Amino acid sequence: MRFGSAAQKEKYVPEITSGRFAAASYGLSEPHCGSDAAALRTSARRDGNGWILNGSKQWITSGDHAGVIIVWARTETVAGHPSKGISCFLVEGGANGLHVGKHEDKMGLRASTTVPLAFEELRVPGSAMLGGDGQGFSIAMAALDGGRVGIAAQSVGIGTAALNAAVRYAKDRQTFGQPIANYQAIRFMLADAATELEAARLLTLRAAGLKEAGQRFTREASMAKVFASEKANKACDIGVQIHGGYGYIDEFPAERHYRDARVTTIYEGTSEVQRIVIAREVLKE
Ligand SMILES: Cc1cc2nc3c(=O)[nH]c(=O)nc-3n(C[C@H](O)[C@H](O)[C@H](O)COP(=O)(O)OP(=O)(O)OC[C@H]3O[C@@H](n4cnc5c(N)ncnc54)[C@H](O)[C@@H]3O)c2cc1C
């Protein structure tokens, strides 16, 4: 919506928003680089009016059933400036030369598919370029700002599910003749998780509000993402602890929450990368 031409928007947005495309994917990471995205090696070379793509991507969410995949590729090598010369292309699912690898056997989020992709002499027309030639890196970073608000929200959701399950269990489970919810050790864990998740929710809403208002929100998105994902992981850890042995088996949802939350400090930029972004923004002030 933000960088597409009128024709691209008309062609793809209704397919994605109507659900006629089961998914759309974001293809930036490669086997050798995630945080250091500017080191990407997928190449695009001119071929008449179009481009020929070669290379591979790693960890592409829904890449096996996406109707369209945004693929970042190098159109030019600019010595000493790896983030320059990168462009974005809209590659359709099922395109000739697109090879989808096997589903990764993930720790969590097992209902979501994650696949490697390979491009072998994959031809796209000139009209498949999203944004201008060489604009790819700034498009990737802009998309990540928004994505980070999404992962913050996902974290708040998983953390809250874990907290709710822990509250239910604490009221039900009896030890030494009373519900474990009566013990201060348990109550303090619940109090910390509830407080931290509420703060995470507010940081997330703040970042989302700035985005909606069309203001800069890079700093706020990273703050929301790092805080919410780390506090969600803590809430899930507490959730398993409060369930005792039952937290470690799949009869209760606590272990699934714990596994699902784990990736939130990793994807759409690790916690370390969020701190790099926040520090850069803070030092600008
Ligand atoms: C389930 C899942 C789904 C994903 N979906 C997608 C997707 O749809 N599209 C896509 O493009 N990518 C996707 N990713 C990739 C994801 O964004 C990357 O895994 C993530 O950005 C981290 O990159 P990396 O794995 O290469 O780790 P690396 O960059 O190799 O980092 C390894 C470790 O080093 C640390 N590190 C790296 N650089 C620094 C530094 N400068 N200072 C301090 N610490 C540093 C990192 O924080 C991390 O702890 C997905 C990943 C997963 C696991």
mmCIF file of C-alpha atoms and ligand atoms in Angstrom:
data_model
loop_
_atom_site.group_PDB
_atom_site.id
_atom_site.type_symbol
_atom_site.label_atom_id
_atom_site.label_comp_id
_atom_site.label_asym_id
_atom_site.label_seq_id
_atom_site.Cartn_x
_atom_site.Cartn_y
_atom_site.Cartn_z
ATOM 1 C CA MET A 1 0.000 0.000 0.000
ATOM 2 C CA ARG A 2 2.787 2.392 0.854
ATOM 3 C CA PHE A 3 5.282 1.760 -1.935
ATOM 4 C CA GLY A 4 3.295 0.042 -4.686
ATOM 5 C CA SER A 5 2.321 1.649 -8.000
ATOM 6 C CA ALA A 6 -1.405 2.122 -8.683
ATOM 7 C CA ALA A 7 -1.334 -0.960 -10.950
ATOM 8 C CA GLN A 8 0.426 -3.104 -8.307
ATOM 9 C CA LYS A 9 -2.054 -2.060 -5.631
ATOM 10 C CA GLU A 10 -5.006 -2.760 -7.877
ATOM 11 C CA LYS A 11 -3.629 -6.168 -8.789
ATOM 12 C CA TYR A 12 -2.509 -7.482 -5.403
ATOM 13 C CA VAL A 13 -4.167 -5.684 -2.498
ATOM 14 C CA PRO A 14 -7.725 -7.015 -3.135
ATOM 15 C CA GLU A 15 -6.320 -10.546 -3.544
ATOM 16 C CA ILE A 16 -4.569 -10.322 -0.177
ATOM 17 C CA THR A 17 -7.279 -8.541 1.810
ATOM 18 C CA SER A 18 -10.110 -10.723 0.432
ATOM 19 C CA GLY A 19 -8.282 -13.909 1.352
ATOM 20 C CA ARG A 20 -8.206 -15.085 -2.283
ATOM 21 C CA PHE A 21 -4.462 -15.187 -1.666
ATOM 22 C CA ALA A 22 -4.045 -17.385 1.410
ATOM 23 C CA ALA A 23 -1.051 -15.234 2.401
ATOM 24 C CA ALA A 24 1.562 -12.771 1.254
ATOM 25 C CA SER A 25 5.191 -13.106 2.309
ATOM 26 C CA TYR A 26 8.157 -10.963 3.200
ATOM 27 C CA GLY A 27 11.397 -12.336 1.756
ATOM 28 C CA LEU A 28 14.380 -10.523 3.217
ATOM 29 C CA SER A 29 16.421 -12.954 5.369
ATOM 30 C CA GLU A 30 18.925 -15.285 3.735
ATOM 31 C CA PRO A 31 20.738 -18.369 5.046
ATOM 32 C CA HIS A 32 23.830 -16.321 5.959
ATOM 33 C CA CYS A 33 22.144 -13.095 7.107
ATOM 34 C CA GLY A 34 19.167 -11.915 9.141
ATOM 35 C CA SER A 35 20.141 -8.997 11.406
ATOM 36 C CA ASP A 36 22.693 -7.868 8.834
ATOM 37 C CA ALA A 37 20.112 -7.759 6.048
ATOM 38 C CA ALA A 38 22.230 -5.449 3.876
ATOM 39 C CA ALA A 39 24.613 -8.391 3.360
ATOM 40 C CA LEU A 40 22.015 -10.152 1.199
ATOM 41 C CA ARG A 41 23.277 -11.951 -1.892
ATOM 42 C CA THR A 42 20.150 -12.662 -3.952
ATOM 43 C CA SER A 43 20.762 -10.941 -7.276
ATOM 44 C CA ALA A 44 18.564 -9.391 -9.938
ATOM 45 C CA ARG A 45 20.026 -8.721 -13.366
ATOM 46 C CA ARG A 46 18.354 -6.833 -16.163
ATOM 47 C CA ASP A 47 16.897 -8.838 -19.029
ATOM 48 C CA GLY A 48 15.241 -6.644 -21.621
ATOM 49 C CA ASN A 49 12.296 -5.005 -19.855
ATOM 50 C CA GLY A 50 12.439 -7.442 -16.971
ATOM 51 C CA TRP A 51 14.747 -8.879 -14.336
ATOM 52 C CA ILE A 52 16.211 -12.318 -13.670
ATOM 53 C CA LEU A 53 16.475 -13.341 -10.011
ATOM 54 C CA ASN A 54 18.919 -15.858 -8.574
ATOM 55 C CA GLY A 55 19.598 -16.694 -4.933
ATOM 56 C CA SER A 56 17.905 -17.982 -1.820
ATOM 57 C CA LYS A 57 15.890 -16.830 1.182
ATOM 58 C CA GLN A 58 15.564 -18.382 4.617
ATOM 59 C CA TRP A 59 12.760 -18.432 7.235
ATOM 60 C CA ILE A 60 10.009 -17.148 4.969
ATOM 61 C CA THR A 61 6.701 -17.188 6.843
ATOM 62 C CA SER A 62 3.905 -18.662 4.651
ATOM 63 C CA GLY A 63 6.338 -18.719 1.715
ATOM 64 C CA ASP A 64 4.882 -22.065 0.584
ATOM 65 C CA HIS A 65 1.336 -20.763 0.068
ATOM 66 C CA ALA A 66 1.770 -17.032 -0.515
ATOM 67 C CA GLY A 67 0.050 -15.554 -3.563
ATOM 68 C CA VAL A 68 2.800 -12.961 -3.731
ATOM 69 C CA ILE A 69 6.194 -12.669 -2.079
ATOM 70 C CA ILE A 70 8.149 -9.452 -1.707
ATOM 71 C CA VAL A 71 11.724 -10.439 -2.542
ATOM 72 C CA TRP A 72 14.705 -8.220 -1.814
ATOM 73 C CA ALA A 73 17.553 -8.581 -4.306
ATOM 74 C CA ARG A 74 20.720 -6.767 -5.234
ATOM 75 C CA THR A 75 20.467 -4.920 -8.541
ATOM 76 C CA GLU A 76 23.852 -3.254 -8.170
ATOM 77 C CA THR A 77 26.971 -3.624 -6.024
ATOM 78 C CA VAL A 78 28.038 -0.313 -4.548
ATOM 79 C CA ALA A 79 31.487 -0.801 -3.008
ATOM 80 C CA GLY A 80 31.565 0.125 0.672
ATOM 81 C CA HIS A 81 27.761 0.683 0.825
ATOM 82 C CA PRO A 82 26.066 -2.709 1.171
ATOM 83 C CA SER A 83 22.598 -1.225 1.821
ATOM 84 C CA LYS A 84 22.697 0.599 -1.527
ATOM 85 C CA GLY A 85 21.810 -1.190 -4.773
ATOM 86 C CA ILE A 86 19.069 -3.329 -3.164
ATOM 87 C CA SER A 87 15.608 -3.411 -4.774
ATOM 88 C CA CYS A 88 12.292 -5.119 -4.097
ATOM 89 C CA PHE A 89 10.347 -7.382 -6.443
ATOM 90 C CA LEU A 90 6.861 -8.849 -6.343
ATOM 91 C CA VAL A 91 7.224 -12.547 -7.129
ATOM 92 C CA GLU A 92 4.044 -14.553 -7.589
ATOM 93 C CA GLY A 93 3.582 -17.910 -5.861
ATOM 94 C CA GLY A 94 4.133 -20.751 -8.334
ATOM 95 C CA ALA A 95 6.384 -18.640 -10.613
ATOM 96 C CA ASN A 96 8.763 -20.565 -12.877
ATOM 97 C CA GLY A 97 12.132 -20.804 -11.158
ATOM 98 C CA LEU A 98 10.697 -20.462 -7.618
ATOM 99 C CA HIS A 99 11.591 -23.486 -5.493
ATOM 100 C CA VAL A 100 10.017 -23.920 -2.049
ATOM 101 C CA GLY A 101 12.005 -25.957 0.482
ATOM 102 C CA LYS A 102 10.718 -28.167 3.271
ATOM 103 C CA HIS A 103 8.811 -26.794 6.271
ATOM 104 C CA GLU A 104 11.125 -25.978 9.151
ATOM 105 C CA ASP A 105 10.382 -28.147 12.201
ATOM 106 C CA LYS A 106 9.948 -25.282 14.637
ATOM 107 C CA MET A 107 9.915 -25.175 18.452
ATOM 108 C CA GLY A 108 6.674 -23.170 18.444
ATOM 109 C CA LEU A 109 4.169 -21.410 16.171
ATOM 110 C CA ARG A 110 3.668 -24.786 14.563
ATOM 111 C CA ALA A 111 0.437 -23.767 12.833
ATOM 112 C CA SER A 112 2.426 -21.244 10.787
ATOM 113 C CA THR A 113 4.687 -22.499 8.004
ATOM 114 C CA THR A 114 8.287 -21.315 7.637
ATOM 115 C CA VAL A 115 10.211 -22.314 4.520
ATOM 116 C CA PRO A 116 13.410 -21.603 2.627
ATOM 117 C CA LEU A 117 12.998 -20.361 -0.947
ATOM 118 C CA ALA A 118 15.342 -20.580 -3.915
ATOM 119 C CA PHE A 119 15.208 -18.538 -7.124
ATOM 120 C CA GLU A 120 16.743 -20.062 -10.209
ATOM 121 C CA GLU A 121 16.765 -17.800 -13.266
ATOM 122 C CA LEU A 122 13.349 -16.538 -12.140
ATOM 123 C CA ARG A 123 12.107 -13.889 -14.578
ATOM 124 C CA VAL A 124 9.841 -11.053 -13.485
ATOM 125 C CA PRO A 125 8.615 -8.185 -15.667
ATOM 126 C CA GLY A 126 9.885 -4.639 -15.068
ATOM 127 C CA SER A 127 6.468 -3.836 -13.564
ATOM 128 C CA ALA A 128 7.224 -6.260 -10.689
ATOM 129 C CA MET A 129 9.672 -3.867 -9.048
ATOM 130 C CA LEU A 130 8.197 -2.402 -5.852
ATOM 131 C CA GLY A 131 9.350 1.195 -5.325
ATOM 132 C CA GLY A 132 12.330 2.526 -7.226
ATOM 133 C CA ASP A 133 15.537 0.787 -8.265
ATOM 134 C CA GLY A 134 17.838 0.870 -5.218
ATOM 135 C CA GLN A 135 15.069 1.812 -2.775
ATOM 136 C CA GLY A 136 14.766 -1.694 -1.349
ATOM 137 C CA PHE A 137 16.652 -1.279 1.905
ATOM 138 C CA SER A 138 14.633 1.718 3.065
ATOM 139 C CA ILE A 139 11.407 -0.128 2.133
ATOM 140 C CA ALA A 140 12.541 -3.118 4.208
ATOM 141 C CA MET A 141 13.298 -0.937 7.231
ATOM 142 C CA ALA A 142 9.983 0.945 6.943
ATOM 143 C CA ALA A 143 8.075 -2.343 6.730
ATOM 144 C CA LEU A 144 9.926 -3.666 9.784
ATOM 145 C CA ASP A 145 8.833 -0.668 11.892
ATOM 146 C CA GLY A 146 5.197 -1.624 11.306
ATOM 147 C CA GLY A 147 5.927 -5.326 11.680
ATOM 148 C CA ARG A 148 7.486 -4.719 15.071
ATOM 149 C CA VAL A 149 4.245 -3.260 16.381
ATOM 150 C CA GLY A 150 2.582 -6.457 15.150
ATOM 151 C CA ILE A 151 5.055 -8.678 16.996
ATOM 152 C CA ALA A 152 4.636 -6.563 20.139
ATOM 153 C CA ALA A 153 0.874 -7.164 19.900
ATOM 154 C CA GLN A 154 1.426 -10.867 19.274
ATOM 155 C CA SER A 155 3.646 -10.988 22.376
ATOM 156 C CA VAL A 156 1.039 -9.264 24.525
ATOM 157 C CA GLY A 157 -1.500 -11.805 23.270
ATOM 158 C CA ILE A 158 0.617 -14.872 24.016
ATOM 159 C CA GLY A 159 1.705 -13.478 27.396
ATOM 160 C CA THR A 160 -1.876 -12.694 28.374
ATOM 161 C CA ALA A 161 -3.007 -16.187 27.410
ATOM 162 C CA ALA A 162 -0.234 -17.597 29.611
ATOM 163 C CA LEU A 163 -1.214 -15.333 32.509
ATOM 164 C CA ASN A 164 -4.909 -16.235 32.216
ATOM 165 C CA ALA A 165 -4.075 -19.940 32.201
ATOM 166 C CA ALA A 166 -1.850 -19.503 35.258
ATOM 167 C CA VAL A 167 -4.584 -17.609 37.141
ATOM 168 C CA ARG A 168 -7.118 -20.365 36.383
ATOM 169 C CA TYR A 169 -4.714 -23.070 37.483
ATOM 170 C CA ALA A 170 -3.623 -21.228 40.644
ATOM 171 C CA LYS A 171 -7.242 -20.977 41.819
ATOM 172 C CA ASP A 172 -7.873 -24.630 41.113
ATOM 173 C CA ARG A 173 -4.715 -26.405 42.253
ATOM 174 C CA GLN A 174 -4.586 -27.263 45.973
ATOM 175 C CA THR A 175 -1.459 -27.912 48.021
ATOM 176 C CA PHE A 176 -1.235 -28.200 51.795
ATOM 177 C CA GLY A 177 -5.021 -27.867 52.026
ATOM 178 C CA GLN A 178 -5.490 -24.657 50.074
ATOM 179 C CA PRO A 179 -5.373 -23.231 46.535
ATOM 180 C CA ILE A 180 -1.856 -22.236 45.492
ATOM 181 C CA ALA A 181 -3.338 -18.797 44.609
ATOM 182 C CA ASN A 182 -3.338 -18.133 48.393
ATOM 183 C CA TYR A 183 0.476 -18.195 48.561
ATOM 184 C CA GLN A 184 2.333 -14.916 48.326
ATOM 185 C CA ALA A 185 5.057 -16.509 46.157
ATOM 186 C CA ILE A 186 2.437 -17.322 43.519
ATOM 187 C CA ARG A 187 0.551 -14.024 43.925
ATOM 188 C CA PHE A 188 3.728 -11.979 43.384
ATOM 189 C CA MET A 189 4.532 -13.862 40.176
ATOM 190 C CA LEU A 190 1.012 -13.161 38.897
ATOM 191 C CA ALA A 191 1.220 -9.505 39.971
ATOM 192 C CA ASP A 192 4.517 -8.965 38.132
ATOM 193 C CA ALA A 193 3.293 -10.625 34.954
ATOM 194 C CA ALA A 194 0.010 -8.676 34.986
ATOM 195 C CA THR A 195 1.819 -5.357 35.516
ATOM 196 C CA GLU A 196 4.459 -5.990 32.875
ATOM 197 C CA LEU A 197 1.927 -7.137 30.279
ATOM 198 C CA GLU A 198 -0.206 -4.065 30.918
ATOM 199 C CA ALA A 199 2.833 -1.825 30.373
ATOM 200 C CA ALA A 200 3.669 -3.812 27.221
ATOM 201 C CA ARG A 201 0.118 -3.327 25.949
ATOM 202 C CA LEU A 202 0.322 0.439 26.477
ATOM 203 C CA LEU A 203 3.713 0.702 24.722
ATOM 204 C CA THR A 204 2.235 -1.276 21.822
ATOM 205 C CA LEU A 205 -0.824 0.968 21.594
ATOM 206 C CA ARG A 206 1.401 4.038 21.771
ATOM 207 C CA ALA A 207 3.510 2.856 18.804
ATOM 208 C CA ALA A 208 0.374 1.857 16.871
ATOM 209 C CA GLY A 209 -1.211 5.255 17.613
ATOM 210 C CA LEU A 210 1.802 7.140 16.252
ATOM 211 C CA LYS A 211 1.768 4.969 13.126
ATOM 212 C CA GLU A 212 -1.953 5.621 12.624
ATOM 213 C CA ALA A 213 -1.337 9.347 13.034
ATOM 214 C CA GLY A 214 1.322 9.235 10.303
ATOM 215 C CA GLN A 215 4.119 10.238 12.693
ATOM 216 C CA ARG A 216 7.594 8.719 13.049
ATOM 217 C CA PHE A 217 7.440 5.658 15.304
ATOM 218 C CA THR A 218 10.734 3.791 14.791
ATOM 219 C CA ARG A 219 11.843 4.288 18.409
ATOM 220 C CA GLU A 220 8.432 3.481 19.881
ATOM 221 C CA ALA A 221 8.026 0.368 17.701
ATOM 222 C CA SER A 222 11.374 -1.007 18.874
ATOM 223 C CA MET A 223 10.602 -0.148 22.502
ATOM 224 C CA ALA A 224 7.233 -1.896 22.290
ATOM 225 C CA LYS A 225 8.750 -4.913 20.528
ATOM 226 C CA VAL A 226 11.689 -5.493 22.886
ATOM 227 C CA PHE A 227 9.659 -4.887 26.055
ATOM 228 C CA ALA A 228 6.554 -6.840 25.065
ATOM 229 C CA SER A 229 8.475 -9.838 23.713
ATOM 230 C CA GLU A 230 10.745 -10.103 26.760
ATOM 231 C CA LYS A 231 7.870 -9.667 29.231
ATOM 232 C CA ALA A 232 5.760 -12.196 27.312
ATOM 233 C CA ASN A 233 8.596 -14.702 27.595
ATOM 234 C CA LYS A 234 8.765 -14.010 31.318
ATOM 235 C CA ALA A 235 4.985 -14.422 31.719
ATOM 236 C CA CYS A 236 5.145 -17.744 29.866
ATOM 237 C CA ASP A 237 8.003 -18.900 32.081
ATOM 238 C CA ILE A 238 5.957 -17.976 35.170
ATOM 239 C CA GLY A 239 2.979 -19.776 33.615
ATOM 240 C CA VAL A 240 4.947 -23.029 33.339
ATOM 241 C CA GLN A 241 6.281 -22.606 36.896
ATOM 242 C CA ILE A 242 2.819 -22.097 38.393
ATOM 243 C CA HIS A 243 1.576 -25.242 36.639
ATOM 244 C CA GLY A 244 4.364 -27.280 38.285
ATOM 245 C CA GLY A 245 4.879 -30.627 36.516
ATOM 246 C CA TYR A 246 1.721 -30.034 34.469
ATOM 247 C CA GLY A 247 3.455 -27.018 32.955
ATOM 248 C CA TYR A 248 5.958 -29.328 31.313
ATOM 249 C CA ILE A 249 3.534 -31.576 29.455
ATOM 250 C CA ASP A 250 1.054 -30.835 26.707
ATOM 251 C CA GLU A 251 -2.107 -31.554 28.734
ATOM 252 C CA PHE A 252 -2.229 -27.836 29.578
ATOM 253 C CA PRO A 253 -1.512 -24.930 27.195
ATOM 254 C CA ALA A 254 1.344 -23.495 29.326
ATOM 255 C CA GLU A 255 4.122 -25.358 27.509
ATOM 256 C CA ARG A 256 2.756 -24.266 24.108
ATOM 257 C CA HIS A 257 2.647 -20.625 25.209
ATOM 258 C CA TYR A 258 6.259 -20.967 26.364
ATOM 259 C CA ARG A 259 7.337 -22.392 22.987
ATOM 260 C CA ASP A 260 5.272 -19.926 20.937
ATOM 261 C CA ALA A 261 6.570 -16.872 22.816
ATOM 262 C CA ARG A 262 10.216 -17.804 22.353
ATOM 263 C CA VAL A 263 10.561 -16.551 18.782
ATOM 264 C CA THR A 264 9.165 -13.098 19.562
ATOM 265 C CA THR A 265 12.553 -11.873 20.821
ATOM 266 C CA ILE A 266 14.155 -13.160 17.605
ATOM 267 C CA TYR A 267 12.117 -12.372 14.505
ATOM 268 C CA GLU A 268 11.386 -8.935 12.990
ATOM 269 C CA GLY A 269 14.711 -7.960 14.582
ATOM 270 C CA THR A 270 16.217 -9.578 17.682
ATOM 271 C CA SER A 271 16.140 -7.905 21.102
ATOM 272 C CA GLU A 272 19.761 -6.916 20.540
ATOM 273 C CA VAL A 273 18.849 -5.215 17.255
ATOM 274 C CA GLN A 274 15.922 -3.386 18.934
ATOM 275 C CA ARG A 275 18.331 -2.041 21.575
ATOM 276 C CA ILE A 276 20.703 -0.878 18.822
ATOM 277 C CA VAL A 277 17.777 0.991 17.174
ATOM 278 C CA ILE A 278 16.543 2.507 20.456
ATOM 279 C CA ALA A 279 20.044 3.619 21.483
ATOM 280 C CA ARG A 280 20.582 5.223 18.064
ATOM 281 C CA GLU A 281 17.300 7.125 18.402
ATOM 282 C CA VAL A 282 17.969 8.142 22.020
ATOM 283 C CA LEU A 283 21.444 9.414 21.162
ATOM 284 C CA LYS A 284 19.960 11.580 18.377
ATOM 285 C CA GLU A 285 17.908 13.573 20.886
HETATM 286 C C1 LIG B 1 9.806 -18.541 12.803
HETATM 287 C C2 LIG B 1 10.538 -17.498 12.042
HETATM 288 C C3 LIG B 1 9.887 -16.785 11.044
HETATM 289 C C4 LIG B 1 10.563 -15.813 10.298
HETATM 290 N N1 LIG B 1 9.918 -15.179 9.273
HETATM 291 C C5 LIG B 1 10.625 -14.380 8.430
HETATM 292 C C6 LIG B 1 10.013 -13.853 7.247
HETATM 293 O O1 LIG B 1 8.830 -14.077 6.978
HETATM 294 N N2 LIG B 1 10.779 -13.096 6.413
HETATM 295 C C7 LIG B 1 12.088 -12.823 6.657
HETATM 296 O O2 LIG B 1 12.703 -12.130 5.855
HETATM 297 N N3 LIG B 1 12.698 -13.317 7.783
HETATM 298 C C8 LIG B 1 11.997 -14.092 8.656
HETATM 299 N N4 LIG B 1 12.599 -14.611 9.786
HETATM 300 C C9 LIG B 1 14.023 -14.334 10.023
HETATM 301 C C10 LIG B 1 14.271 -13.480 11.247
HETATM 302 O O3 LIG B 1 13.871 -12.164 11.018
HETATM 303 C C11 LIG B 1 15.768 -13.631 11.611
HETATM 304 O O4 LIG B 1 15.957 -14.938 12.101
HETATM 305 C C12 LIG B 1 16.205 -12.597 12.618
HETATM 306 O O5 LIG B 1 16.203 -11.303 12.059
HETATM 307 C C13 LIG B 1 17.611 -12.890 13.158
HETATM 308 O O6 LIG B 1 18.511 -13.100 12.112
HETATM 309 P P1 LIG B 1 19.462 -14.389 12.134
HETATM 310 O O7 LIG B 1 18.621 -15.591 12.420
HETATM 311 O O8 LIG B 1 20.271 -14.380 10.893
HETATM 312 O O9 LIG B 1 20.420 -14.178 13.376
HETATM 313 P P2 LIG B 1 21.806 -13.377 13.341
HETATM 314 O O10 LIG B 1 21.624 -12.071 12.677
HETATM 315 O O11 LIG B 1 22.854 -14.286 12.825
HETATM 316 O O12 LIG B 1 22.041 -13.139 14.892
HETATM 317 C C14 LIG B 1 22.548 -14.142 15.770
HETATM 318 C C15 LIG B 1 22.696 -13.504 17.170
HETATM 319 O O13 LIG B 1 23.650 -12.431 17.105
HETATM 320 C C16 LIG B 1 23.053 -11.238 17.582
HETATM 321 N N5 LIG B 1 23.595 -10.090 16.826
HETATM 322 C C17 LIG B 1 23.675 -9.965 15.484
HETATM 323 N N6 LIG B 1 24.221 -8.777 15.165
HETATM 324 C C18 LIG B 1 24.455 -8.129 16.334
HETATM 325 C C19 LIG B 1 24.984 -6.843 16.682
HETATM 326 N N7 LIG B 1 25.357 -5.959 15.735
HETATM 327 N N8 LIG B 1 25.094 -6.536 17.989
HETATM 328 C C20 LIG B 1 24.690 -7.409 18.946
HETATM 329 N N9 LIG B 1 24.174 -8.630 18.686
HETATM 330 C C21 LIG B 1 24.061 -8.976 17.405
HETATM 331 C C22 LIG B 1 21.562 -11.411 17.341
HETATM 332 O O14 LIG B 1 20.791 -10.544 18.161
HETATM 333 C C23 LIG B 1 21.395 -12.885 17.691
HETATM 334 O O15 LIG B 1 21.342 -13.032 19.097
HETATM 335 C C24 LIG B 1 11.930 -15.546 10.574
HETATM 336 C C25 LIG B 1 12.575 -16.260 11.599
HETATM 337 C C26 LIG B 1 11.917 -17.226 12.309
HETATM 338 C C27 LIG B 1 12.663 -18.004 13.366
#
